[in-house]
Amino acid sequence: MPDQLLYAMEVLLNGLMAGVLYALVALGFVLIYKASGIFNYAQGVMALFAAMTLVGIMEGQVPFAHLINAAFGTDLHVFGWQLSGLIGILLTAVVMVVMAWAVNHLIFRHLVNQEPIILFMATIGLAYFMEGLGDLMWGADIKKLDVGLPQGINGWIDTTTFDAFGYGFFIDNLDIWATVIAAILVIALMIFSQYSKQGRALRAVADDHQAALSVGISLNFIWVLVWSIAGFVALVAGIMWGTKSGVQFSLSLIALKALPVLMLGGFTSIPGAIVGGLIIGVGEKLFEFAIGPMVGGATENWFAYVLALVFLVFRPQGLFGERLIERV
Amino acid sequence: MSLAEQYVMDTEMDRSEGHITEDGRKIGAVMMEMRNITLKFGGVVAIKDISFDIRQGEIRAIIGPNGAGKSSMLNVISGFYHPQEGEVWYNGSRRAPMRPYQVARQGIARTFQNIALFEGMTVLDNVMTGRLNFMKTNLFQQAFWRGKAEREEVHNREFVEKIIDFLEIQAIRKTPVSRLPYGLKKRVELARALAAEPHLLLLDEPMAGMNVEEKEDMSRFILNANDEFGTTIALIEHDMGVVMDLSDRVVVMDYGKKIGDGTPDEVRNNQAVIDAYLGVAHD
Ligand SMILES: Nc1ncnc2c1ncn2[C@@H]1O[C@H](COP(=O)(O)OP(=O)(O)OP(=O)(O)O)[C@@H](O)[C@H]1O
Ligand SMILES: [Mg+2]
């Protein structure tokens, strides 16, 4: 097999794996958007916040230590425990659910029936608030996150592909884990929204609030539920990206990669988010591989957005959205 | 007789334990009682100090000219609106202010004047949502204890199919609601409400915009639901013929006030009601 083709295959695989994670993050957006018409700009910061909280909890940091020390003249820093990744993740998940509840009850419950742009603005406010809150609680320094996921080149794939093709594929163990976990979650979310009672209720709320109320669905419950799911998705994304490149502000920007995914897949379509995620993941890696060297690289920064833009012009409703034809 | 006197008389009658109608249906004790309800929207008084009750097993009509406050009254019962004054009594106890979903969970189902269906779902899925309150298994059971969750699902589906047969909409079971004509949408909305096995069913103009044939069908369904399931029904309707045929008792509203309450015959001969409908000037 020619070398170029092998490289391309390796790139394709890496792209698919990145795409699964994009799809998961995009689902976080889609669920909130479907249930409440809110485009949650804060999704990225939620991932950052979740990762910071996870590190803080695992290392036994005292939250708001700086603030407390300044106010009371104390000298608190750590509780002195060191928790395992699993317990840390469980506790952080609880924090994210509490946050989902607070976000709904303190903000969005009061904005029902407002214009979408108002809701969007509120999520921008939320994003900056959470960014500040995260820094205040856990400090603004770059943190290392290690929940015990294996990292580094997968030796088995390397040797197997080398024996078969004479070229060893470089596939990172962390990426494999991220892909498997994200894929499981994506499937679980699909099954949940399609077959469970709460999933049915969620689709009902997405369709018509009044009708949903009349059959006994609590809108607030559904809203807290979708924000919790989004929080959980953010946590998973935060773990994967945070483990790879440290918990720092740029993490909140990766989640916005889900934006072009949504433009491709449509804001309300679950299958759209999945297919869109894969297209973006594969597309940006292949493009960087094939065209990147000619234009000086770093195409991953913009390729997804440009692809989405081109796509928008030809199919504004997304891959799976219904075409809107204006009645005249 | 003044309104106050009439109310005293009404409440006296209300304490009785019910009776059998001429066509042999059993009317029971008072199930829902509205006491001195006043509802305002800013300066607009939509409901002014109205009291009336609904008895177990009866078909109760609310009539009145446009803007009289009929829908508002239904919205108060179903928890969509909250009155500034007055009390709602349900099954013998005073009801605390409730949200619509809580009212629904108490066994009060409804339809809307402007149809509120899940347009993106099929007829079957729409009717299925009426069963949400009967899905008791939690997520965990649904995921890992299939036996119980499956039995529940099977039972719910059977019940829904029964309702679909009852309302003669088998042919459109799998059709997306958005493709249905108006008359059928109204029927699907009724199906969804009936799927919830309500104790009390509230219908806001179930026959508005229908032709004669469709109205006859709808009347038959309403009568049969009342008869076969024993569902108590409160309905708003403009077509006097339909109201007189269907209902056991009628409340008449005009400009937010109650101007009549009684059997169809009593109401028909009530001077205030006649005036309201003939558009006699208000003082
Ligand atoms: N949500 C609301 N906000 C403001 N005013 C309202 C609201 N709902 C009803 N009203 C007002 O209350 C009054 C009664 O309205 P309602 O809809 O109850 O009348 P109706 O008897 O159902 O009339 P129709 O036969 O036209 O349906 C009207 O003046 C209406 O404008
Ligand atoms: Mg009305």
XYZ file of C-alpha atoms and ligand atoms in Angstrom:
643
model
C 0.000 0.000 0.000
C 1.409 3.449 -0.828
C 2.548 5.446 2.152
C 0.317 8.419 1.437
C -2.772 6.261 1.617
C -1.681 4.780 4.918
C -1.079 8.225 6.389
C -4.475 9.286 5.171
C -6.084 6.295 6.830
C -4.384 7.097 10.096
C -5.577 10.676 9.816
C -9.073 9.484 8.997
C -9.168 7.308 12.104
C -7.984 10.161 14.299
C -10.578 12.392 12.683
C -13.371 9.942 13.383
C -12.330 9.726 17.003
C -12.260 13.498 17.407
C -15.621 13.595 15.641
C -17.325 11.329 18.160
C -16.400 13.750 20.934
C -17.625 16.714 18.876
C -20.876 14.837 18.371
C -21.270 14.316 22.101
C -20.674 17.984 22.857
C -23.063 18.968 20.073
C -25.716 16.764 21.687
C -25.382 18.843 24.828
C -26.342 21.893 22.764
C -29.117 20.118 20.871
C -30.931 18.825 23.954
C -31.097 22.246 25.613
C -32.066 23.894 22.351
C -34.837 21.397 21.650
C -36.332 21.592 25.108
C -36.198 25.332 25.638
C -35.086 27.157 22.498
C -31.930 28.294 24.281
C -28.671 28.252 22.385
C -26.260 27.648 25.230
C -23.152 29.654 24.544
C -21.894 28.677 27.994
C -21.431 25.014 27.020
C -17.684 25.482 26.518
C -17.190 27.249 29.819
C -19.229 24.507 31.468
C -16.645 22.001 30.215
C -13.863 24.159 31.638
C -15.701 24.627 34.908
C -16.361 20.890 35.202
C -12.712 20.048 34.587
C -11.544 22.651 37.138
C -13.998 21.358 39.696
C -12.882 17.801 39.074
C -9.235 18.700 39.633
C -10.133 20.741 42.704
C -12.185 17.949 44.254
C -9.650 15.236 43.508
C -6.823 17.241 45.046
C -8.878 18.336 48.012
C -8.574 22.040 47.269
C -10.685 24.304 49.475
C -13.113 26.133 47.182
C -12.992 29.945 47.365
C -9.834 29.565 49.460
C -8.433 32.873 48.282
C -11.626 34.720 49.085
C -12.039 33.065 52.479
C -8.457 33.749 53.454
C -8.695 37.376 52.422
C -11.941 37.870 54.324
C -11.115 36.027 57.534
C -7.364 36.202 57.614
C -7.144 32.408 57.586
C -4.643 30.337 55.690
C -6.705 27.543 54.148
C -5.623 25.787 50.998
C -6.324 22.063 50.998
C -8.459 19.638 52.942
C -5.623 17.186 52.768
C -7.269 14.376 50.881
C -6.515 12.880 47.532
C -9.479 11.260 45.778
C -9.521 8.711 42.994
C -10.692 9.706 39.525
C -13.956 7.786 39.801
C -15.059 9.386 43.074
C -13.965 12.777 41.802
C -16.064 12.311 38.662
C -19.121 11.250 40.656
C -18.851 14.249 42.980
C -18.307 16.620 40.068
C -21.375 15.160 38.356
C -23.346 16.045 41.486
C -21.963 19.583 41.331
C -23.025 19.840 37.684
C -26.580 18.729 38.540
C -26.764 21.317 41.313
C -25.554 23.877 38.828
C -28.191 22.808 36.304
C -30.833 23.327 38.947
C -29.438 26.736 39.913
C -29.137 27.903 36.305
C -32.762 27.011 35.646
C -34.211 28.365 38.865
C -32.159 31.561 39.097
C -32.075 32.497 35.428
C -34.019 30.714 32.737
C -37.211 30.040 34.653
C -37.678 33.797 34.686
C -37.042 34.165 30.972
C -39.737 31.824 29.653
C -41.305 33.103 26.433
C -38.570 35.677 25.877
C -37.065 36.254 22.460
C -34.323 33.761 21.489
C -31.781 36.575 21.325
C -32.508 37.467 24.963
C -32.003 33.857 25.988
C -28.771 33.772 24.004
C -27.521 36.919 25.718
C -28.323 35.358 29.058
C -26.127 32.370 28.216
C -23.267 34.723 27.284
C -23.675 36.342 30.681
C -23.735 32.898 32.228
C -20.543 31.941 30.398
C -18.597 34.890 31.792
C -20.070 34.411 35.231
C -19.046 30.755 35.304
C -15.593 31.542 34.040
C -15.154 33.982 36.900
C -16.737 31.620 39.381
C -14.386 28.831 38.329
C -11.333 31.045 38.805
C -12.618 32.268 42.159
C -13.331 28.752 43.402
C -10.281 26.934 42.152
C -7.724 29.534 41.030
C -6.847 30.619 37.497
C -3.640 28.635 37.060
C -3.244 25.901 34.450
C -3.984 22.555 36.056
C -2.945 19.026 35.272
C -5.778 16.530 35.142
C -5.231 12.813 35.509
C -8.197 10.616 36.303
C -6.260 7.464 35.484
C -7.074 7.146 31.808
C -4.231 5.484 29.877
C -2.280 7.815 27.631
C 0.340 7.499 24.930
C 0.657 5.424 21.802
C -1.285 2.188 21.655
C 1.414 -0.427 21.202
C -0.855 -3.168 19.935
C -2.245 -1.092 17.081
C 1.240 0.164 16.293
C 2.778 -3.306 15.978
C -0.249 -4.880 14.287
C -0.453 -2.239 11.584
C 3.300 -2.279 11.224
C 3.282 -6.032 10.672
C 0.435 -5.758 8.184
C 1.366 -2.653 6.183
C 4.922 -1.923 7.131
C 3.691 1.311 8.736
C 2.684 1.584 12.374
C -0.440 3.714 13.048
C -0.023 6.225 15.817
C -3.235 6.062 17.791
C -3.323 7.545 21.283
C -4.845 5.390 24.015
C -6.600 8.432 25.424
C -8.306 9.016 22.090
C -9.492 5.430 22.008
C -10.965 5.768 25.472
C -12.522 9.091 24.661
C -14.090 7.630 21.545
C -15.469 4.565 23.279
C -16.892 6.552 26.186
C -18.333 9.256 23.959
C -19.847 6.665 21.620
C -21.478 4.853 24.536
C -22.871 8.131 25.858
C -24.139 9.202 22.460
C -25.962 5.892 22.027
C -27.293 6.040 25.570
C -28.615 9.550 24.971
C -30.315 8.466 21.761
C -31.990 5.515 23.443
C -32.928 7.693 26.385
C -34.612 10.363 24.305
C -36.332 7.849 22.057
C -37.648 5.274 24.496
C -37.650 6.429 28.095
C -40.543 8.188 29.780
C -38.393 11.268 30.405
C -37.224 11.185 26.797
C -40.821 11.184 25.613
C -41.586 14.058 27.934
C -38.536 15.885 26.609
C -39.733 15.541 23.036
C -43.166 16.696 24.095
C -41.745 19.824 25.728
C -39.626 20.453 22.645
C -42.779 20.380 20.536
C -45.356 22.369 22.511
C -45.136 23.766 26.040
C -48.865 24.175 26.590
C -49.693 20.694 25.422
C -46.862 19.277 27.521
C -48.217 20.976 30.628
C -51.700 19.662 29.943
C -50.512 16.060 30.001
C -48.782 16.586 33.331
C -45.182 17.299 32.368
C -43.262 19.670 34.607
C -41.343 22.017 32.331
C -38.900 22.895 35.082
C -38.082 19.241 35.635
C -37.321 18.759 31.948
C -35.228 21.917 31.837
C -33.162 20.895 34.849
C -32.806 17.491 33.240
C -31.423 18.827 29.950
C -29.074 21.226 31.733
C -27.877 18.322 33.850
C -27.232 16.241 30.758
C -25.408 19.179 29.207
C -23.396 19.515 32.417
C -22.525 15.844 32.303
C -21.527 16.057 28.642
C -19.401 19.070 29.520
C -17.737 17.064 32.275
C -16.849 14.237 29.889
C -15.500 16.660 27.294
C -13.637 18.539 30.018
C -11.981 15.327 31.192
C -10.895 14.262 27.708
C -9.597 17.615 26.534
C -8.291 18.591 29.967
C -6.288 15.378 30.236
C -4.781 15.966 26.820
C -3.719 19.578 27.085
C -4.228 20.680 30.664
C -7.175 22.445 32.269
C -6.953 26.008 31.028
C -9.069 28.662 29.395
C -8.551 27.421 25.825
C -10.525 24.326 26.789
C -13.710 26.376 26.720
C -13.066 27.255 23.086
C -12.772 23.664 21.866
C -16.364 23.038 22.870
C -17.396 25.786 20.486
C -16.222 23.439 17.724
C -19.681 22.027 18.253
C -21.038 25.197 16.610
C -20.116 24.227 13.053
C -21.312 20.731 13.899
C -24.704 22.193 14.697
C -24.740 24.288 11.545
C -24.161 21.105 9.600
C -26.492 18.869 11.514
C -29.277 21.265 12.362
C -29.910 22.604 15.841
C -32.712 20.235 16.702
C -31.588 16.947 15.206
C -29.912 14.263 17.285
C -28.799 12.186 14.269
C -27.669 15.472 12.701
C -25.384 16.193 15.652
C -23.809 12.767 15.359
C -23.246 12.783 11.605
C -22.209 16.438 11.715
C -19.658 15.705 14.432
C -18.093 12.918 12.407
C -17.973 15.016 9.233
C -16.273 17.896 11.025
C -13.833 15.619 12.844
C -12.788 13.750 9.713
C -12.984 16.810 7.477
C -10.694 19.007 9.518
C -8.061 16.307 10.015
C -8.025 15.271 6.350
C -7.971 18.877 5.200
C -5.040 19.655 7.461
C -3.293 16.557 6.144
C -3.920 17.214 2.457
C -4.033 21.012 2.157
C -2.461 22.186 5.410
C 1.198 21.959 4.294
C 0.434 24.090 1.224
C -1.068 26.968 3.195
C 1.235 26.909 6.167
C -0.815 24.642 8.466
C -3.104 25.466 11.382
C -6.169 24.940 9.202
C -7.915 23.131 12.058
C -8.577 26.518 13.611
C -10.864 27.636 10.855
C -11.711 24.734 8.554
C -14.801 23.592 10.462
C -16.312 27.065 10.465
C -15.684 27.655 6.785
C -17.073 24.260 5.885
C -20.177 25.056 7.913
C -20.480 28.425 6.208
C -20.329 26.889 2.741
C -22.815 24.308 3.867
C -25.174 26.949 5.251
C -25.390 28.670 1.899
C -26.648 25.530 0.214
C -28.639 23.893 2.973
C -29.502 26.389 5.690
C -31.761 23.955 7.535
C -28.893 21.531 8.162
C -28.512 17.928 7.057
C -31.636 16.586 8.699
C -33.709 19.680 9.283
C -36.876 20.099 7.280
C -36.721 22.569 4.483
C -38.680 25.680 5.320
C -40.672 26.898 2.383
C -42.359 30.193 2.918
C -46.020 30.218 2.085
C -47.014 33.059 -0.182
C -84.235 36.623 42.843
C -80.859 38.287 43.334
C -77.641 36.551 42.354
C -76.687 36.162 45.994
C -79.974 34.432 46.762
C -79.576 32.243 43.757
C -76.117 31.229 44.923
C -77.419 30.272 48.347
C -80.061 28.182 46.641
C -77.485 26.592 44.383
C -75.177 25.689 47.236
C -78.074 24.217 49.145
C -78.866 21.996 46.220
C -75.188 21.122 45.939
C -75.042 19.416 49.291
C -77.433 16.727 48.125
C -75.957 13.393 47.199
C -76.926 13.342 43.572
C -79.634 11.850 41.437
C -80.428 9.818 38.334
C -81.086 11.710 35.105
C -84.019 11.101 32.803
C -81.834 9.072 30.465
C -80.675 6.955 33.384
C -77.181 8.332 34.021
C -76.065 8.711 37.590
C -75.099 12.195 38.699
C -73.116 12.115 41.937
C -71.996 14.579 44.567
C -70.120 17.809 43.890
C -66.632 17.143 42.589
C -65.339 20.569 41.684
C -66.496 23.792 43.226
C -65.470 27.290 42.280
C -66.125 29.800 45.059
C -66.220 33.537 44.365
C -63.544 33.461 41.701
C -62.215 36.814 40.484
C -59.551 36.976 37.807
C -58.015 40.178 36.450
C -55.532 40.948 33.713
C -54.292 44.413 34.550
C -57.414 46.509 34.246
C -59.481 43.820 32.518
C -61.695 41.820 34.835
C -62.041 38.520 32.991
C -63.987 36.808 35.784
C -65.951 38.668 38.405
C -66.909 36.874 41.624
C -68.224 33.709 40.037
C -69.279 30.586 41.909
C -70.486 27.318 40.467
C -69.902 23.625 40.823
C -69.471 20.486 38.776
C -70.989 17.206 39.878
C -69.595 13.738 39.532
C -70.659 12.207 36.239
C -72.393 15.211 34.728
C -71.816 17.145 31.546
C -71.569 20.773 32.504
C -71.581 23.461 29.850
C -70.181 26.971 30.091
C -71.653 29.342 27.545
C -71.587 33.046 26.835
C -70.749 35.596 24.151
C -67.188 36.184 22.921
C -64.857 37.506 25.577
C -67.244 36.536 28.388
C -64.424 34.790 30.274
C -65.263 31.155 29.529
C -61.759 30.080 28.502
C -60.370 32.010 31.448
C -62.581 29.964 33.757
C -61.339 26.713 32.233
C -57.792 27.979 32.588
C -58.384 28.663 36.261
C -59.653 25.118 36.775
C -56.677 23.634 34.945
C -54.116 25.810 36.721
C -53.010 27.875 33.718
C -54.421 31.035 35.314
C -54.409 31.912 38.992
C -57.342 33.956 40.276
C -56.709 36.969 42.507
C -59.649 36.021 44.681
C -61.723 32.979 45.412
C -61.236 29.335 46.178
C -61.158 26.157 44.161
C -62.487 23.064 45.911
C -61.770 19.657 44.459
C -63.031 16.377 45.870
C -64.061 17.984 49.106
C -60.930 19.905 49.964
C -59.612 23.308 49.124
C -57.001 23.223 46.433
C -53.802 25.184 46.956
C -52.646 27.212 43.935
C -51.264 24.680 41.509
C -49.272 24.543 38.329
C -50.921 23.058 35.255
C -48.872 19.870 35.351
C -49.879 19.286 38.959
C -53.536 19.726 38.092
C -53.110 17.256 35.250
C -51.606 14.740 37.658
C -54.698 15.073 39.830
C -56.736 13.586 37.019
C -57.943 16.707 35.241
C -57.338 16.589 31.489
C -58.147 19.254 28.939
C -58.200 20.391 25.349
C -57.549 23.887 24.063
C -59.571 26.369 22.032
C -56.612 26.751 19.648
C -55.609 23.075 19.627
C -52.308 22.279 21.347
C -50.945 19.079 19.848
C -47.409 17.816 19.361
C -47.270 18.667 15.678
C -44.038 16.820 15.066
C -45.341 13.500 16.400
C -47.678 10.911 14.958
C -51.243 10.543 16.167
C -50.249 7.442 18.132
C -47.349 9.217 19.863
C -49.575 12.155 20.686
C -52.131 9.950 22.343
C -49.338 8.044 24.078
C -48.209 11.241 25.831
C -51.577 11.201 27.558
C -50.295 8.105 29.388
C -47.113 9.732 30.729
C -48.565 9.903 34.207
C -49.163 6.176 34.126
C -45.528 5.398 33.419
C -44.352 4.730 36.920
C -41.153 2.798 36.356
C -38.057 4.941 36.714
C -35.097 5.236 34.376
C -33.210 2.495 36.158
C -36.038 0.024 35.859
C -36.576 0.998 32.255
C -32.930 0.273 31.543
C -32.284 -2.815 33.642
C -35.540 -4.329 34.771
C -37.261 -4.796 31.498
C -39.993 -7.063 32.824
C -41.907 -4.497 34.821
C -41.285 -1.645 32.407
C -42.444 -3.807 29.514
C -45.670 -4.872 31.237
C -46.398 -1.234 31.923
C -45.663 -0.254 28.334
C -47.890 -3.029 26.985
C -50.754 -1.996 29.233
C -50.398 1.663 28.237
C -50.341 0.761 24.559
C -53.435 -1.382 24.906
C -55.285 1.423 26.594
C -54.213 3.895 23.940
C -55.393 1.548 21.186
C -58.726 1.295 22.956
C -59.080 5.074 22.923
C -58.016 5.214 19.272
C -60.697 2.670 18.371
C -63.216 4.515 20.492
C -62.638 7.752 18.599
C -62.437 5.988 15.246
C -59.006 7.265 14.280
C -57.342 3.898 13.562
C -56.766 4.876 9.947
C -54.533 7.812 10.875
C -52.630 6.211 13.756
C -49.243 6.650 12.101
C -49.922 9.987 10.417
C -47.959 13.019 11.636
C -50.429 15.351 13.273
C -49.240 18.330 11.256
C -50.771 16.753 8.138
C -54.269 16.335 9.576
C -57.230 18.573 8.810
C -58.623 20.712 11.609
C -61.542 18.470 12.525
C -59.350 15.423 12.995
C -56.852 17.390 15.042
C -59.628 18.232 17.471
C -60.410 14.552 17.701
C -56.778 13.613 18.355
C -56.634 16.210 21.093
C -59.679 14.623 22.691
C -58.036 11.205 22.354
C -54.939 12.404 24.163
C -57.029 13.851 26.975
C -59.072 10.649 27.307
C -55.915 8.530 27.317
C -55.132 10.075 30.695
C -58.270 8.423 32.156
C -59.311 11.777 33.620
C -61.820 12.166 36.433
C -62.661 15.544 35.018
C -62.350 16.445 31.359
C -62.299 20.090 30.263
C -63.131 20.831 26.631
C -62.697 24.344 25.246
C -64.940 24.616 22.184
C -64.480 21.031 20.982
C -66.713 21.660 17.967
C -65.625 25.105 16.865
C -65.108 25.333 13.131
C -66.654 21.936 12.380
C -69.345 21.082 9.866
C -72.638 19.515 10.922
C -71.490 15.965 10.377
C -68.278 16.460 12.328
C -70.241 18.077 15.138
C -72.550 15.081 15.328
C -69.560 12.756 15.561
C -67.968 14.856 18.256
C -71.213 15.040 20.249
C -71.495 11.278 20.095
C -67.914 10.829 21.325
C -68.479 13.218 24.216
C -71.695 11.482 25.261
C -70.107 8.047 24.945
C -67.021 9.053 26.928
C -69.278 10.305 29.675
C -71.389 7.166 29.542
C -68.765 4.443 29.096
C -65.857 5.816 31.122
C -68.005 7.763 33.576
C -65.910 10.843 32.862
C -67.191 14.107 34.273
C -67.061 16.742 31.565
C -67.063 20.530 31.555
C -67.250 22.049 28.101
C -67.425 25.420 26.449
C -69.527 25.592 23.322
C -71.113 28.256 21.150
C -73.580 26.081 19.263
C -76.757 26.316 21.362
C -78.331 23.245 19.816
C -75.335 21.140 20.804
C -75.246 22.598 24.305
C -78.923 21.932 24.908
C -78.569 18.347 23.664
C -75.414 17.431 25.537
C -75.412 19.115 28.876
C -77.064 18.390 32.195
C -76.517 21.883 33.535
C -75.338 25.129 32.006
C -73.450 28.124 33.422
C -73.952 31.313 31.447
C -71.296 34.037 31.544
C -71.337 37.543 30.157
C -68.647 40.219 30.609
C -66.982 38.117 33.312
C -70.160 37.730 35.338
C -72.412 34.738 35.848
C -75.845 35.575 34.544
C -77.451 32.173 34.695
C -77.013 28.650 35.996
C -79.326 25.693 35.664
C -80.725 23.037 33.384
C -80.789 23.807 29.665
C -84.519 24.563 29.906
C -84.131 26.938 32.833
C -81.300 28.749 31.144
C -83.139 29.032 27.852
C -85.995 30.837 29.562
C -83.820 33.085 31.713
C -84.413 36.714 30.722
C -80.854 37.841 31.486
C -79.515 35.123 29.236
C -81.860 36.002 26.430
C -80.849 39.653 26.721
C -77.157 38.834 26.654
C -77.546 36.793 23.520
C -79.761 39.353 21.823
C -77.230 42.032 22.675
C -79.439 44.181 24.923
C -77.439 47.187 26.149
C -75.603 46.730 29.433
C -76.223 49.221 32.186
N -53.703 35.837 29.020
C -54.477 36.928 28.959
N -53.948 38.155 29.085
C -54.686 39.252 29.038
N -56.024 39.239 28.888
C -56.632 38.055 28.750
C -55.890 36.835 28.782
N -56.758 35.804 28.630
C -57.973 36.363 28.503
N -57.910 37.698 28.580
C -59.047 38.633 28.509
O -60.054 38.149 29.352
C -61.318 38.304 28.752
C -62.012 36.967 28.647
O -61.334 36.170 27.700
P -61.671 34.659 27.464
O -60.692 34.138 26.481
O -61.752 33.959 28.752
O -63.116 34.739 26.784
P -64.006 33.602 26.137
O -65.303 33.649 26.820
O -63.294 32.317 26.126
O -64.173 34.139 24.653
P -64.251 33.349 23.257
O -65.646 32.882 23.105
O -63.906 34.398 22.256
O -63.254 32.257 23.318
C -61.084 38.957 27.391
O -61.272 40.333 27.544
C -59.651 38.660 27.112
O -59.077 39.659 26.319
Mg -62.531 31.088 24.708
